[in-house]
mmCIF file of C-alpha atoms in Angstrom:
data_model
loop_
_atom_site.group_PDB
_atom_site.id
_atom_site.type_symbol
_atom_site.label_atom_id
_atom_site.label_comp_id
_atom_site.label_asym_id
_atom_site.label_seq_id
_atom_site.Cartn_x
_atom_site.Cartn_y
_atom_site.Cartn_z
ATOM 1 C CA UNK A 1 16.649 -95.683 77.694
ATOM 2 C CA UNK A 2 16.960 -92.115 78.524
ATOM 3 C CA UNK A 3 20.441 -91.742 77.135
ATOM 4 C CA UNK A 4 18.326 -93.442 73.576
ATOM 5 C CA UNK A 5 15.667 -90.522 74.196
ATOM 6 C CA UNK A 6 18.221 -87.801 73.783
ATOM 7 C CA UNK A 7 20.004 -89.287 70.790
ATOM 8 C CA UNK A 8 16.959 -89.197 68.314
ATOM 9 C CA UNK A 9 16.008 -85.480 69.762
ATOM 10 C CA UNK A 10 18.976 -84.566 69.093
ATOM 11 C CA UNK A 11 19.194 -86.221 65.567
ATOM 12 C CA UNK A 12 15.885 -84.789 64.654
ATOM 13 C CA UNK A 13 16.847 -80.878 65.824
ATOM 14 C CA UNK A 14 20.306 -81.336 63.952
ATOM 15 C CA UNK A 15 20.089 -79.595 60.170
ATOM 16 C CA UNK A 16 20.703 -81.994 57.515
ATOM 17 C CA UNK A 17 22.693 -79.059 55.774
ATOM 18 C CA UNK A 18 25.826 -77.004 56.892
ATOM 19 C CA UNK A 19 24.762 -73.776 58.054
ATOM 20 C CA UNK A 20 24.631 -71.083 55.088
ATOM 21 C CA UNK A 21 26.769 -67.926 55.228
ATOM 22 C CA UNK A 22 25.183 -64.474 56.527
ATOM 23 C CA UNK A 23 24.455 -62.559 53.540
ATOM 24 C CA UNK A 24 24.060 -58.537 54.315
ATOM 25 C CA UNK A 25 22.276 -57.039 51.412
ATOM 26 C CA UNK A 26 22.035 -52.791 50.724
ATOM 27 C CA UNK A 27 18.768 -51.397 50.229
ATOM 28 C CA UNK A 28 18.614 -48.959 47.909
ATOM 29 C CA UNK A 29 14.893 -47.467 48.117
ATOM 30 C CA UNK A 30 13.223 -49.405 50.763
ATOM 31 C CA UNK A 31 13.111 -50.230 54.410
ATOM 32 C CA UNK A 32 13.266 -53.574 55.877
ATOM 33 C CA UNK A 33 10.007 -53.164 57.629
ATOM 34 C CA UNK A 34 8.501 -52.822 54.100
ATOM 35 C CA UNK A 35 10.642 -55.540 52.251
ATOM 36 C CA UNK A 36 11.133 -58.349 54.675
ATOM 37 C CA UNK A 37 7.199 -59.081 54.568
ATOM 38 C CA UNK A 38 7.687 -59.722 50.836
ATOM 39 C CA UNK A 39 10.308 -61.671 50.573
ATOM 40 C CA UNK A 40 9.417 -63.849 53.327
ATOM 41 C CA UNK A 41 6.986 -66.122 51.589
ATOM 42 C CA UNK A 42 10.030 -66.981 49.245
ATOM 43 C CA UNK A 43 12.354 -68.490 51.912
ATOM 44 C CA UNK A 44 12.650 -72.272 52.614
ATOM 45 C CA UNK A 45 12.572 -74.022 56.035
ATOM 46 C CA UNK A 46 15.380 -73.055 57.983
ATOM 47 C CA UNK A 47 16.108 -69.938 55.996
ATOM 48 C CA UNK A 48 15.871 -66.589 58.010
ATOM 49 C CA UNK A 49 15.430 -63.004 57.498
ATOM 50 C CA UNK A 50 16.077 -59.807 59.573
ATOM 51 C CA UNK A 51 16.946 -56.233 58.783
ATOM 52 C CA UNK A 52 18.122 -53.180 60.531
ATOM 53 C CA UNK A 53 18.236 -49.570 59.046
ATOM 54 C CA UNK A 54 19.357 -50.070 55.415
ATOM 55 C CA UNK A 55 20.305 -53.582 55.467
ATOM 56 C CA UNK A 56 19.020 -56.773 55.241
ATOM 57 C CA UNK A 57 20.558 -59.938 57.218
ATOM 58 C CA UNK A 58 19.495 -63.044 54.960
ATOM 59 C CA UNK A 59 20.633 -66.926 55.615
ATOM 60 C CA UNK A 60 19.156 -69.169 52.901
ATOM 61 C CA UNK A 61 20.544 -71.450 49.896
ATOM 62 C CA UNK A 62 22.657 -69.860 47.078
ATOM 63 C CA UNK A 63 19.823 -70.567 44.552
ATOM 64 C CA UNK A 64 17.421 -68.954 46.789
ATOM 65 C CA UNK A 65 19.891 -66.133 47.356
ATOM 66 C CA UNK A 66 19.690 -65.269 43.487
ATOM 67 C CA UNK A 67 15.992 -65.603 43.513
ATOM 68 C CA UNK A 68 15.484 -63.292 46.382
ATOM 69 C CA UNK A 69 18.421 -60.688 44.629
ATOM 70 C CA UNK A 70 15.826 -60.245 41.734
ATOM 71 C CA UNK A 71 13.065 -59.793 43.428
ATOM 72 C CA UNK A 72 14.784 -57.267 45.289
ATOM 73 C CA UNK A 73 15.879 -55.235 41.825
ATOM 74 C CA UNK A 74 12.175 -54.780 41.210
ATOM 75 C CA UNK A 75 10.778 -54.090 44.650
ATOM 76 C CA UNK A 76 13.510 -52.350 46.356
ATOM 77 C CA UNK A 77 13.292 -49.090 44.390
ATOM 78 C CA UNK A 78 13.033 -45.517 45.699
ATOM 79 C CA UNK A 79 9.382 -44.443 46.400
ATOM 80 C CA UNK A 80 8.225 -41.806 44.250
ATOM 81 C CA UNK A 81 8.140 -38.042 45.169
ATOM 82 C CA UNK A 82 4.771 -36.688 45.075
ATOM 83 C CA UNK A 83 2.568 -33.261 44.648
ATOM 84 C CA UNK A 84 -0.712 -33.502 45.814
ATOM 85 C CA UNK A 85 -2.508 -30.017 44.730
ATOM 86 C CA UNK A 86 -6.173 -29.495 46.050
ATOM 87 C CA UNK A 87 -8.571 -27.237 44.776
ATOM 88 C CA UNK A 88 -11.889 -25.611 45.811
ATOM 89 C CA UNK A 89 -14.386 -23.998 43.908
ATOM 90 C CA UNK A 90 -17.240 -22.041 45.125
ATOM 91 C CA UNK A 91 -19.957 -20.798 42.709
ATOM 92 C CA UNK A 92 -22.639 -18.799 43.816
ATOM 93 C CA UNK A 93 -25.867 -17.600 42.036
ATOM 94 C CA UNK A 94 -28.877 -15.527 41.957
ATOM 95 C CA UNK A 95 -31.761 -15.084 40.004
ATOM 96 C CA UNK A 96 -34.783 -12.638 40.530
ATOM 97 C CA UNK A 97 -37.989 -12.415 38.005
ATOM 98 C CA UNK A 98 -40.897 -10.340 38.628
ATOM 99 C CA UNK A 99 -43.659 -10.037 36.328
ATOM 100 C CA UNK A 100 -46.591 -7.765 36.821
ATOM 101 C CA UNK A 101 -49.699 -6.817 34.524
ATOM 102 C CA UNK A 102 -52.395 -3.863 34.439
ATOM 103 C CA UNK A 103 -55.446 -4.172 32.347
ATOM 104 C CA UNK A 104 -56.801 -0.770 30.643
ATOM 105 C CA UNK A 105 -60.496 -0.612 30.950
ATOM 106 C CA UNK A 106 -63.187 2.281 30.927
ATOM 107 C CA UNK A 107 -64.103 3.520 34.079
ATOM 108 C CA UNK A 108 -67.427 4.961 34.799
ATOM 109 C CA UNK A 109 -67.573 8.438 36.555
ATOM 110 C CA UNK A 110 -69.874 10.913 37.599
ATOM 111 C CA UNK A 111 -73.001 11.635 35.518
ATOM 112 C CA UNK A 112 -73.066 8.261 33.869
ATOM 113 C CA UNK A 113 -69.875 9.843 31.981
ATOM 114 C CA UNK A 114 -66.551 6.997 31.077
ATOM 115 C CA UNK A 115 -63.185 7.826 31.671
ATOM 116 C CA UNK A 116 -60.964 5.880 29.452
ATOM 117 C CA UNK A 117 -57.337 6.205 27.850
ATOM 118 C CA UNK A 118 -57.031 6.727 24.226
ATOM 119 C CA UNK A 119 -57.447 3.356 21.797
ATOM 120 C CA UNK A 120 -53.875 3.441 21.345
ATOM 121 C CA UNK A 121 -52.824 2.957 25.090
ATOM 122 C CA UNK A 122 -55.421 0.149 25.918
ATOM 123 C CA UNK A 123 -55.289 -3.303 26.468
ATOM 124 C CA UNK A 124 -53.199 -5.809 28.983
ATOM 125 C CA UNK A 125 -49.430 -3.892 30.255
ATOM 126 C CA UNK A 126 -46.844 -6.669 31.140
ATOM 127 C CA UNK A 127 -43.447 -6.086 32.949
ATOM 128 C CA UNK A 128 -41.103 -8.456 33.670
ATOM 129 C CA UNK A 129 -37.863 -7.538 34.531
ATOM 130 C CA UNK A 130 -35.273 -10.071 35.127
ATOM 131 C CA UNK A 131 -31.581 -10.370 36.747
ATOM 132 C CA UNK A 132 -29.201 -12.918 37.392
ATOM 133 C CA UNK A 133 -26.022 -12.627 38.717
ATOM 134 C CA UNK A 134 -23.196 -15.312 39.616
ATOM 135 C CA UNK A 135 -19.518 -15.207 40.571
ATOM 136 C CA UNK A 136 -16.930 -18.130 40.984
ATOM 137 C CA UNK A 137 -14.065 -18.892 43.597
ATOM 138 C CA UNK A 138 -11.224 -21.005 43.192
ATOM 139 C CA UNK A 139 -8.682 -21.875 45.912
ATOM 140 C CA UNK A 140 -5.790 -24.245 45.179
ATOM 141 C CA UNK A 141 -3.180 -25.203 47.895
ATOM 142 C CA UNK A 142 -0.514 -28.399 47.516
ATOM 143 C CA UNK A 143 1.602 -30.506 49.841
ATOM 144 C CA UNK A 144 4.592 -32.645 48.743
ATOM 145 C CA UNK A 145 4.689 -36.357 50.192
ATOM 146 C CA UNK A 146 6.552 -39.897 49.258
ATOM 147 C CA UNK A 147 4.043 -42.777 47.641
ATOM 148 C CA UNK A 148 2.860 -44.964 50.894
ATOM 149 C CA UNK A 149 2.978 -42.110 53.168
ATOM 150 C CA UNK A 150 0.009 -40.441 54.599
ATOM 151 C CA UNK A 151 -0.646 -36.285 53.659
ATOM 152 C CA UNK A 152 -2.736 -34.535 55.833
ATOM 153 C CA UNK A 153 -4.663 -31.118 54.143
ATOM 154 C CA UNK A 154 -6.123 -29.158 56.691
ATOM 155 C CA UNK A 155 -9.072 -26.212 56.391
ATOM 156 C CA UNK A 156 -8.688 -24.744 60.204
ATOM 157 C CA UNK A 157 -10.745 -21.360 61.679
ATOM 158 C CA UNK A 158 -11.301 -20.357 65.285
ATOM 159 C CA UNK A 159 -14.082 -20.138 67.348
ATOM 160 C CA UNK A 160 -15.010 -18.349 70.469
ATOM 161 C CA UNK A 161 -15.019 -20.593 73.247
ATOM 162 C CA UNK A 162 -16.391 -20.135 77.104
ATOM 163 C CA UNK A 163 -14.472 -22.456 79.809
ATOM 164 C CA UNK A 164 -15.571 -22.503 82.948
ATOM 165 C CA UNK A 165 -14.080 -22.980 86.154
ATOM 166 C CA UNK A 166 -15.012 -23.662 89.715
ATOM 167 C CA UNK A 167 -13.465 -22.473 92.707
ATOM 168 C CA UNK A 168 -14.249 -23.917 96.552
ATOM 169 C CA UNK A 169 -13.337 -22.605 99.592
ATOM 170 C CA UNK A 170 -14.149 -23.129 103.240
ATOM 171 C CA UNK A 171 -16.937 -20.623 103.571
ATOM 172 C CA UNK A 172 -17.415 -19.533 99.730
ATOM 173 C CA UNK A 173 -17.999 -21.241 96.148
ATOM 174 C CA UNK A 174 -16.838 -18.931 93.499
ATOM 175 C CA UNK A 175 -17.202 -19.189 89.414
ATOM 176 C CA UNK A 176 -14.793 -17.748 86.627
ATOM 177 C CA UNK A 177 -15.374 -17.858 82.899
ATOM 178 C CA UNK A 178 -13.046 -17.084 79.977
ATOM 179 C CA UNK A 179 -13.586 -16.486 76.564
ATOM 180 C CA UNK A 180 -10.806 -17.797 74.440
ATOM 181 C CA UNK A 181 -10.122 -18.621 70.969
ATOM 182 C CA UNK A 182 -10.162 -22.798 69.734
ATOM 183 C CA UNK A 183 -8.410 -24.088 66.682
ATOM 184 C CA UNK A 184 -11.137 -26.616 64.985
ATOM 185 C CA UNK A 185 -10.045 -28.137 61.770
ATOM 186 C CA UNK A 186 -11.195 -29.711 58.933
ATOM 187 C CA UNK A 187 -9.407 -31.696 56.313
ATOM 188 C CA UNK A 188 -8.261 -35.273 55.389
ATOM 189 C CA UNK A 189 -5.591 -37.868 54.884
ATOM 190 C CA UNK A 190 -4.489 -38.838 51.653
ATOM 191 C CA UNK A 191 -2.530 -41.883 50.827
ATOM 192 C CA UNK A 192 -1.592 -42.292 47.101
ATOM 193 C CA UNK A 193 -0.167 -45.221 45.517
ATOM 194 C CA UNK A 194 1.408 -45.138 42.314
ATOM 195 C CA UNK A 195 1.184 -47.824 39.713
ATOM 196 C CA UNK A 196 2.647 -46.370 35.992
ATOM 197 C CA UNK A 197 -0.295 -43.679 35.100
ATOM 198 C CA UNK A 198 -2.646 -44.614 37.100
ATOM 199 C CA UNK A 199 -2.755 -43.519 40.798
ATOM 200 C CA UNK A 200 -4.954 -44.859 43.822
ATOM 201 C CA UNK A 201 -5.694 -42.197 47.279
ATOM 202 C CA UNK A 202 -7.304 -43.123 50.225
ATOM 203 C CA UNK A 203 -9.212 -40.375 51.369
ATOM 204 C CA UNK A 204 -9.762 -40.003 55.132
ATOM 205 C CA UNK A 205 -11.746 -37.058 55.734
ATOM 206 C CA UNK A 206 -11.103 -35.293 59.255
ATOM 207 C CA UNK A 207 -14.022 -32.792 60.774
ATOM 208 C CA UNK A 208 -14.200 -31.265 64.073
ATOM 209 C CA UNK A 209 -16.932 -29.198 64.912
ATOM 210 C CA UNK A 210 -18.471 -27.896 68.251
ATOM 211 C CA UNK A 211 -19.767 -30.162 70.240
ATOM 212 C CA UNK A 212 -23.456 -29.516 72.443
ATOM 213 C CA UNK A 213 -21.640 -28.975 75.703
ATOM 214 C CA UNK A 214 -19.632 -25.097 75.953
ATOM 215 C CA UNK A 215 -15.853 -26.058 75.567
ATOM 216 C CA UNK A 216 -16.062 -29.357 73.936
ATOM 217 C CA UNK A 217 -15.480 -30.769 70.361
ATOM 218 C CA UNK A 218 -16.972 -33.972 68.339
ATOM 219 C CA UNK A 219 -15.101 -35.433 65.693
ATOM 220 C CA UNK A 220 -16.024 -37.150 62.892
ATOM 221 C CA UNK A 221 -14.117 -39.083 60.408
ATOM 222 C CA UNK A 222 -14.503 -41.798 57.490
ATOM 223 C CA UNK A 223 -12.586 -43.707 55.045
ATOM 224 C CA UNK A 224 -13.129 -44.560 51.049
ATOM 225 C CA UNK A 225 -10.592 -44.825 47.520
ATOM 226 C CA UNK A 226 -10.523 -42.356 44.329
ATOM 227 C CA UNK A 227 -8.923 -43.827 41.626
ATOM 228 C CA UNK A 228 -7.264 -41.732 38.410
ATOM 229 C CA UNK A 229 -4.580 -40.890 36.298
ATOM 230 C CA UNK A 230 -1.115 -38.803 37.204
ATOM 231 C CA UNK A 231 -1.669 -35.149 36.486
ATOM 232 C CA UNK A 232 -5.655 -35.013 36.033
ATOM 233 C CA UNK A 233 -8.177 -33.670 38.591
ATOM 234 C CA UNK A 234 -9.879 -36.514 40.595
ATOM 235 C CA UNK A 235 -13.412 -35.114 41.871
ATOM 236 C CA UNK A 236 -13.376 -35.898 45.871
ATOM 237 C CA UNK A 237 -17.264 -34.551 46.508
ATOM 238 C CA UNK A 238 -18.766 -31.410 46.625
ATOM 239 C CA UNK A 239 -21.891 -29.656 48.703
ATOM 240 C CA UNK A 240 -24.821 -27.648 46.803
ATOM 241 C CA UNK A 241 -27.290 -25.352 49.230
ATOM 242 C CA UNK A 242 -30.054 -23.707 47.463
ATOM 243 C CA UNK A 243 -33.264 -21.598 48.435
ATOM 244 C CA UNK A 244 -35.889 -20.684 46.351
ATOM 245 C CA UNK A 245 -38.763 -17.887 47.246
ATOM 246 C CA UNK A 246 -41.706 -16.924 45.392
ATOM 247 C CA UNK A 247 -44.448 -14.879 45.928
ATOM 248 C CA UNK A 248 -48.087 -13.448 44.433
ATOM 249 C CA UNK A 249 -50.870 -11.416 44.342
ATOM 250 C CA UNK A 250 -53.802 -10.134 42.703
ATOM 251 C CA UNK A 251 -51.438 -8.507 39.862
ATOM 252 C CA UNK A 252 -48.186 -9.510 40.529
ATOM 253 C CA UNK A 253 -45.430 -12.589 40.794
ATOM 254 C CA UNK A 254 -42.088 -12.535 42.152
ATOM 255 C CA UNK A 255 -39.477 -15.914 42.206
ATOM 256 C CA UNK A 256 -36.048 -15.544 42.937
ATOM 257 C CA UNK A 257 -33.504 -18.110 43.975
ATOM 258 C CA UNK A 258 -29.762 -18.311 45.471
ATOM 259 C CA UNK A 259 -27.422 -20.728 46.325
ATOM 260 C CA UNK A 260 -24.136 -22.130 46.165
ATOM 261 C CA UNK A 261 -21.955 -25.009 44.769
ATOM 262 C CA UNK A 262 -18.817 -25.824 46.510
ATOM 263 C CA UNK A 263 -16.732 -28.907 44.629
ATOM 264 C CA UNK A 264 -13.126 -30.259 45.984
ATOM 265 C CA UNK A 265 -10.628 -31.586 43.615
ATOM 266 C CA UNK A 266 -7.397 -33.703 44.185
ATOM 267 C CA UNK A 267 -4.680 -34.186 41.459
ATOM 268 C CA UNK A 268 -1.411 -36.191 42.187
ATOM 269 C CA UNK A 269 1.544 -35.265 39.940
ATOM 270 C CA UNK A 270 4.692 -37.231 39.941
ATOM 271 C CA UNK A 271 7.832 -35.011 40.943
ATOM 272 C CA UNK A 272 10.991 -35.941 38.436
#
């Protein structure tokens, strides 16, 4: 009965098919890592798949073998060399406007006489002077990168940091500070993908900023897709602060206002 047993197991676990040959194909563009996931879903039972460096290792049916060779001429192409080029713009502004008035009217003096300016010069006096003023700043920096991979951009400045430290001894506690300077950046990943024209990033913004306790750092980070064309500016975001002031009296009024617009751009060009 036993000796049965093994029989049909190992009827069942022998292939009903010679073994195919070892194919070893040459990648021209791609990795395996990035390929094999691909063609996977294309191979029968019994077929297998493995790479290593620039090669594939492939075992399936000759039909299957041409199948999987065209897929490969479309997928297996060299990623594309790209410029990423990032721009910021600052545009700041002020306006002042004052406007005052005077009304001319006689004035009574001594001896029931009036004192009073000449016809020609009475009546109401306005002034309102005016000034605005506004310059713009433009910053562009650019990184070079492969479509798929990650580019990090970076805005970094230091900052004046306290550390503390605690000594202990047997009989005595002593304390020792020192002021040093801390790198803090600011920035984001950017991963395009190219398809023709048209061009997909995923932004990852990156922000470090001081944290509430002396020495320490939070950091904050997100995640979201821009979409556009090769060669055009995509608008990322942008920041607007803005303060107004005004102020009257019995003759006068004063308004004046100043701010700032800050915008960041992203364009991806294709590298030939």
């Amino acid at each position: 009965m036993r000796t049965t047993v093994l029989l049909l197991l190992l009827l069942i676990n022998t292939p009903l098919f010679a073994d195919y040959p070892l194919e070893i194909i040459e990648l021209k563009g791609r990795t395996p890592d990035e390929v094999i996931p691909i063609l996977r879903p294309h191979l029968a039972n019994g077929d297998s798949i493995s790479g290593m460096n620039n090669q594939l290792f492939l075992r399936t049916s000759p039909e299957n073998l041409h199948e999987i060779r065209a897929l490969l001429s479309r997928i297996d192409i060299p990623p594309r060399r790209l410029l990423l080029s990032v721009r910021q713009s600052q545009q700041r502004f002020s306006r002042s406007e004052e406007t005052s008035h005077a009304i001319d009217a006689p004035i009574r003096g001594h001896a029931n006489e009036f004192i009073e300016r000449p016809v020609e010069e009475r009546g109401i006096r306005l002034r309102s002077p005016k000034a605005d003023s506004g310059d713009q700043l433009a910053q562009t920096s650019a990184i070079q990168t492969i479509e798929g991979s990650p580019a990090f951009i970076a805005i970094g400045r230091s900052l004046p940091v306290t550390r503390y430290r605690r000594f202990r001894a047997r009989d005595y506690r002593d304390y020792q500070n020192r002021a040093e300077a801390c790198s803090i950046s600011t920035g984001f990943y950017a991963l395009p993908r190219v398809s023709g024209e048209h061009v997909t990033v995923r932004i990852t913004p990156l922000m470090e900023f001081p944290g509430r306790t002396p020495g320490n750092f939070d950091l904050m980070h997100a995640s979201t897709l821009v979409t556009g064309e090769l060669g055009q500016w995509i608008r990322l975001g942008g920041a607007e602060e803005g303060q107004s002031r005004q102020q009257s009296g019995l003759s006068f009024y004063a308004e004046s206002d100043r701010g700032r617009v800050e915008t960041l751009w992203l364009m991806v060009e294709e590298i030939r």
